[in-house]
mmCIF file of C-alpha atoms in Angstrom:
data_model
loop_
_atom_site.group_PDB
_atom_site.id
_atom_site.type_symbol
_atom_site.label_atom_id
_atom_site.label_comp_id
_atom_site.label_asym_id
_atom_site.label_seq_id
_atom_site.Cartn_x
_atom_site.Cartn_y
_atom_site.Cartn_z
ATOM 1 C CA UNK A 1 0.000 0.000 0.000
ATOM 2 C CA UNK A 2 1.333 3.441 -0.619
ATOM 3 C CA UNK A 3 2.321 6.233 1.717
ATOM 4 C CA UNK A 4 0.511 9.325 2.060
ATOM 5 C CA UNK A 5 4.178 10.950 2.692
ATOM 6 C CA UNK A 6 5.704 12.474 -0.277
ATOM 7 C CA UNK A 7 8.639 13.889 0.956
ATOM 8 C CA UNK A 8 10.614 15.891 -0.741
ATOM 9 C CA UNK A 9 9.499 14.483 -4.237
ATOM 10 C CA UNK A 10 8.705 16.919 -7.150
ATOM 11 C CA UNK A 11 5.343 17.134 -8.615
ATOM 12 C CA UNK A 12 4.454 17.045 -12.092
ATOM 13 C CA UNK A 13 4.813 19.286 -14.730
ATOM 14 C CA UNK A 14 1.197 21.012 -14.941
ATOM 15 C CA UNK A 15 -0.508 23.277 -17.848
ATOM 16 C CA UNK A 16 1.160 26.220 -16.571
ATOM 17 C CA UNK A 17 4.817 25.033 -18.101
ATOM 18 C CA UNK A 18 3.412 23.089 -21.057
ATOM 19 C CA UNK A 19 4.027 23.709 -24.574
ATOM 20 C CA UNK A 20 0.788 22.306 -26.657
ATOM 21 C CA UNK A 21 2.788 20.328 -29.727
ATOM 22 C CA UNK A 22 1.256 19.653 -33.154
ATOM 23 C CA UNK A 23 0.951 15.965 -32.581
ATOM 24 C CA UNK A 24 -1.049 16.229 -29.545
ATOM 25 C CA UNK A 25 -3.256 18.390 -30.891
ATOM 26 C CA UNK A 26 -4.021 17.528 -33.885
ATOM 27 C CA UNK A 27 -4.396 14.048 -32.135
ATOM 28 C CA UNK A 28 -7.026 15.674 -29.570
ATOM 29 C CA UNK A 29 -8.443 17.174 -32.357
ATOM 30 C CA UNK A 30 -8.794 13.694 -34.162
ATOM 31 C CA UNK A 31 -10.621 12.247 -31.030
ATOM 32 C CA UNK A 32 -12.831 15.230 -31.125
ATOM 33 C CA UNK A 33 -13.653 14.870 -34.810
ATOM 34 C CA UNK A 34 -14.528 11.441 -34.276
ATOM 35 C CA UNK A 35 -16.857 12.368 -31.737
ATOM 36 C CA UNK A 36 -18.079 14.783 -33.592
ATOM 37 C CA UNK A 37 -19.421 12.779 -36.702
ATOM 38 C CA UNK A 38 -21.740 10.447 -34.459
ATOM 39 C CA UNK A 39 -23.696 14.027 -34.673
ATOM 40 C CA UNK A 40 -23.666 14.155 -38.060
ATOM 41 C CA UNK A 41 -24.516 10.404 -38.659
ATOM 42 C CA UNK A 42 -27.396 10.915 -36.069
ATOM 43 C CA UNK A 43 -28.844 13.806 -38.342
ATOM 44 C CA UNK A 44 -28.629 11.822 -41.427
ATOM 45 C CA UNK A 45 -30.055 8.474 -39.911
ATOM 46 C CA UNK A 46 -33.127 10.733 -38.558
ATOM 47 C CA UNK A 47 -33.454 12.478 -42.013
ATOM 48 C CA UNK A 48 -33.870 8.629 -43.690
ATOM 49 C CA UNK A 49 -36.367 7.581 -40.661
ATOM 50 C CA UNK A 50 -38.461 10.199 -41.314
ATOM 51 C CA UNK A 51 -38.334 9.961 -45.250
ATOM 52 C CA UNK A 52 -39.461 6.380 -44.628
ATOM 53 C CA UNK A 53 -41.829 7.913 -41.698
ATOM 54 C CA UNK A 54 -44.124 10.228 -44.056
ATOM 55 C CA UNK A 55 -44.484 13.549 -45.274
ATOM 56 C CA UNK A 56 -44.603 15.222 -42.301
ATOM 57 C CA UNK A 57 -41.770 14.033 -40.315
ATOM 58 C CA UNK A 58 -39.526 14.331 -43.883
ATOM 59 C CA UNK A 59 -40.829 18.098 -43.620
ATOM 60 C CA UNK A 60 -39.713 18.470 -40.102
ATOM 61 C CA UNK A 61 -36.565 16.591 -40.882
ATOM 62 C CA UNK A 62 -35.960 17.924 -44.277
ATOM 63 C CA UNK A 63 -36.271 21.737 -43.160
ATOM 64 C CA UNK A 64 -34.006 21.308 -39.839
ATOM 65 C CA UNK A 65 -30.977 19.713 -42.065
ATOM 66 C CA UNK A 66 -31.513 22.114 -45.285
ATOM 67 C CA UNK A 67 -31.745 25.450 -42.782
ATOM 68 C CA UNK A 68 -28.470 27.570 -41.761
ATOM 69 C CA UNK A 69 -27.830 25.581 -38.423
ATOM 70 C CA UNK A 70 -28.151 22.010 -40.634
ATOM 71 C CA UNK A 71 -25.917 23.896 -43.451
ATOM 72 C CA UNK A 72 -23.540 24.654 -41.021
ATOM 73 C CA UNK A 73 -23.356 20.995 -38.748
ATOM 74 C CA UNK A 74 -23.177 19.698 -42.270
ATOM 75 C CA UNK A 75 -20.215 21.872 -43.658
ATOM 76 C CA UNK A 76 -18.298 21.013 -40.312
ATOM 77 C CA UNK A 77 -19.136 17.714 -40.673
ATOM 78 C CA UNK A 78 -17.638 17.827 -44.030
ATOM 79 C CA UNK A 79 -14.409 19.389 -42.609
ATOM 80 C CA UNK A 80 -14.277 16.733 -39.772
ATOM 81 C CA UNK A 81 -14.639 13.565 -42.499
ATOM 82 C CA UNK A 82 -11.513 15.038 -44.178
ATOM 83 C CA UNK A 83 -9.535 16.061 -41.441
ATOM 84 C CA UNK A 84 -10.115 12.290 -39.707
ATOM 85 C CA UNK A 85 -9.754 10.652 -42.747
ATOM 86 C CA UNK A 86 -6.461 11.856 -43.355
ATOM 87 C CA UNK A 87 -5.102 11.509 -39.218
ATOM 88 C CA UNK A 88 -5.989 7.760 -40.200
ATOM 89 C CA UNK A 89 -4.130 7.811 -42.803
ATOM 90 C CA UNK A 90 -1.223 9.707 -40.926
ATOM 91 C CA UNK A 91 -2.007 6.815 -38.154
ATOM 92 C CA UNK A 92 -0.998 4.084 -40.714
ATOM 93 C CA UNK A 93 2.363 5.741 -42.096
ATOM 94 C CA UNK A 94 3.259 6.143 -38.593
ATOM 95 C CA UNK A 95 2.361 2.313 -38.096
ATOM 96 C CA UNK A 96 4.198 1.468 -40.965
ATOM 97 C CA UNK A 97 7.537 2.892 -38.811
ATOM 98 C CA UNK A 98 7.555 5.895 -41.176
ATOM 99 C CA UNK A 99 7.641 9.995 -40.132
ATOM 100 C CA UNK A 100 8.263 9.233 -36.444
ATOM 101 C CA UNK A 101 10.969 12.164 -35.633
ATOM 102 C CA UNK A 102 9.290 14.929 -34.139
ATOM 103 C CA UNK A 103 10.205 17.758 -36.657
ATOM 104 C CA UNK A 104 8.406 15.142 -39.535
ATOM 105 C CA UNK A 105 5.534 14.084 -37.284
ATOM 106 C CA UNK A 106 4.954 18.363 -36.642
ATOM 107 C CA UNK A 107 5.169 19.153 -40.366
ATOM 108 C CA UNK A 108 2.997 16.154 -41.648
ATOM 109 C CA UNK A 109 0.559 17.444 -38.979
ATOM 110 C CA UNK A 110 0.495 21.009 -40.060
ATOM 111 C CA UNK A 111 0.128 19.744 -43.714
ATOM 112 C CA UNK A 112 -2.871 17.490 -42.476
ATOM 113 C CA UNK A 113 -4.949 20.491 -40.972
ATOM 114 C CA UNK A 114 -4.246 22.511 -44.386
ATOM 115 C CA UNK A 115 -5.066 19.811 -46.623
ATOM 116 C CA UNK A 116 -8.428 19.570 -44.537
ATOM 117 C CA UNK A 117 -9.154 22.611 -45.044
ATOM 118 C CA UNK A 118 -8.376 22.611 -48.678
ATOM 119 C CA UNK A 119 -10.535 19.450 -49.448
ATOM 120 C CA UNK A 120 -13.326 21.351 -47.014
ATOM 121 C CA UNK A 121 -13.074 24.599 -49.427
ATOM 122 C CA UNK A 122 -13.165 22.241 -52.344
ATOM 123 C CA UNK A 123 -16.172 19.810 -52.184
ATOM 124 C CA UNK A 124 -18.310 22.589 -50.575
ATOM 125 C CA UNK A 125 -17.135 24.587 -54.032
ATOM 126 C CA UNK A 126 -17.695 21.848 -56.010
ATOM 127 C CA UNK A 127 -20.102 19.689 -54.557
#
């Protein structure tokens, strides 16, 4: 069993002294994202319920998705598709053994978030 006593031990480095990194945010971020599209997948699910529920409910449905709070879960829901798609994809060169130094891992991370947003800007252009 452990000892209440400390001692003379240091404690941990806290927030104050720590300097957020690329890779741990963008890997926050990539937990976050993946939260974040059970949302999305929860509005589209209910949109297909309630085409297959009737007129009304595809009304009620319909207009909540196609209005400017659906537009914008959807656009962010776009952005969060690409951005998690490619930290997977980031995730399986770095299983692969590759881009593991830290000034690699950083750049490849910055890249990711600007290729997100790129493919974002584009299939909302295009789409």
């Amino acid at each position: 069993m452990a000892n209440g006593h400390q001692g003379n031990r240091p404690l941990s480095p806290h927030l104050s002294i720590y300097r957020p990194q690329w890779t741990s945010a963008t890997s926050i971020f990539t937990r976050i994202t993946g939260n974040a599209l059970l949302v999305a997948a929860l509005l589209i699910v209910w949109w297909f319920v309630a085409l297959a529920s009737g007129p009304d409910a595809f009304a009620t449905a319909d207009g909540f998705i196609t209005s400017w709070f659906g537009d914008l879960v959807m656009f962010f829901s776009v952005a969060a598709i690409w951005y998690h798609t490619l930290a997977g994809i980031r995730h399986l060169i770095w299983d692969s053994g590759h881009m593991l130094e830290v000034d690699k891992s950083e750049t490849f991370g910055q890249a990711m978030v600007l290729a997100a947003v790129l493919l974002t800007i584009f299939t909302v252009i295009v789409l």
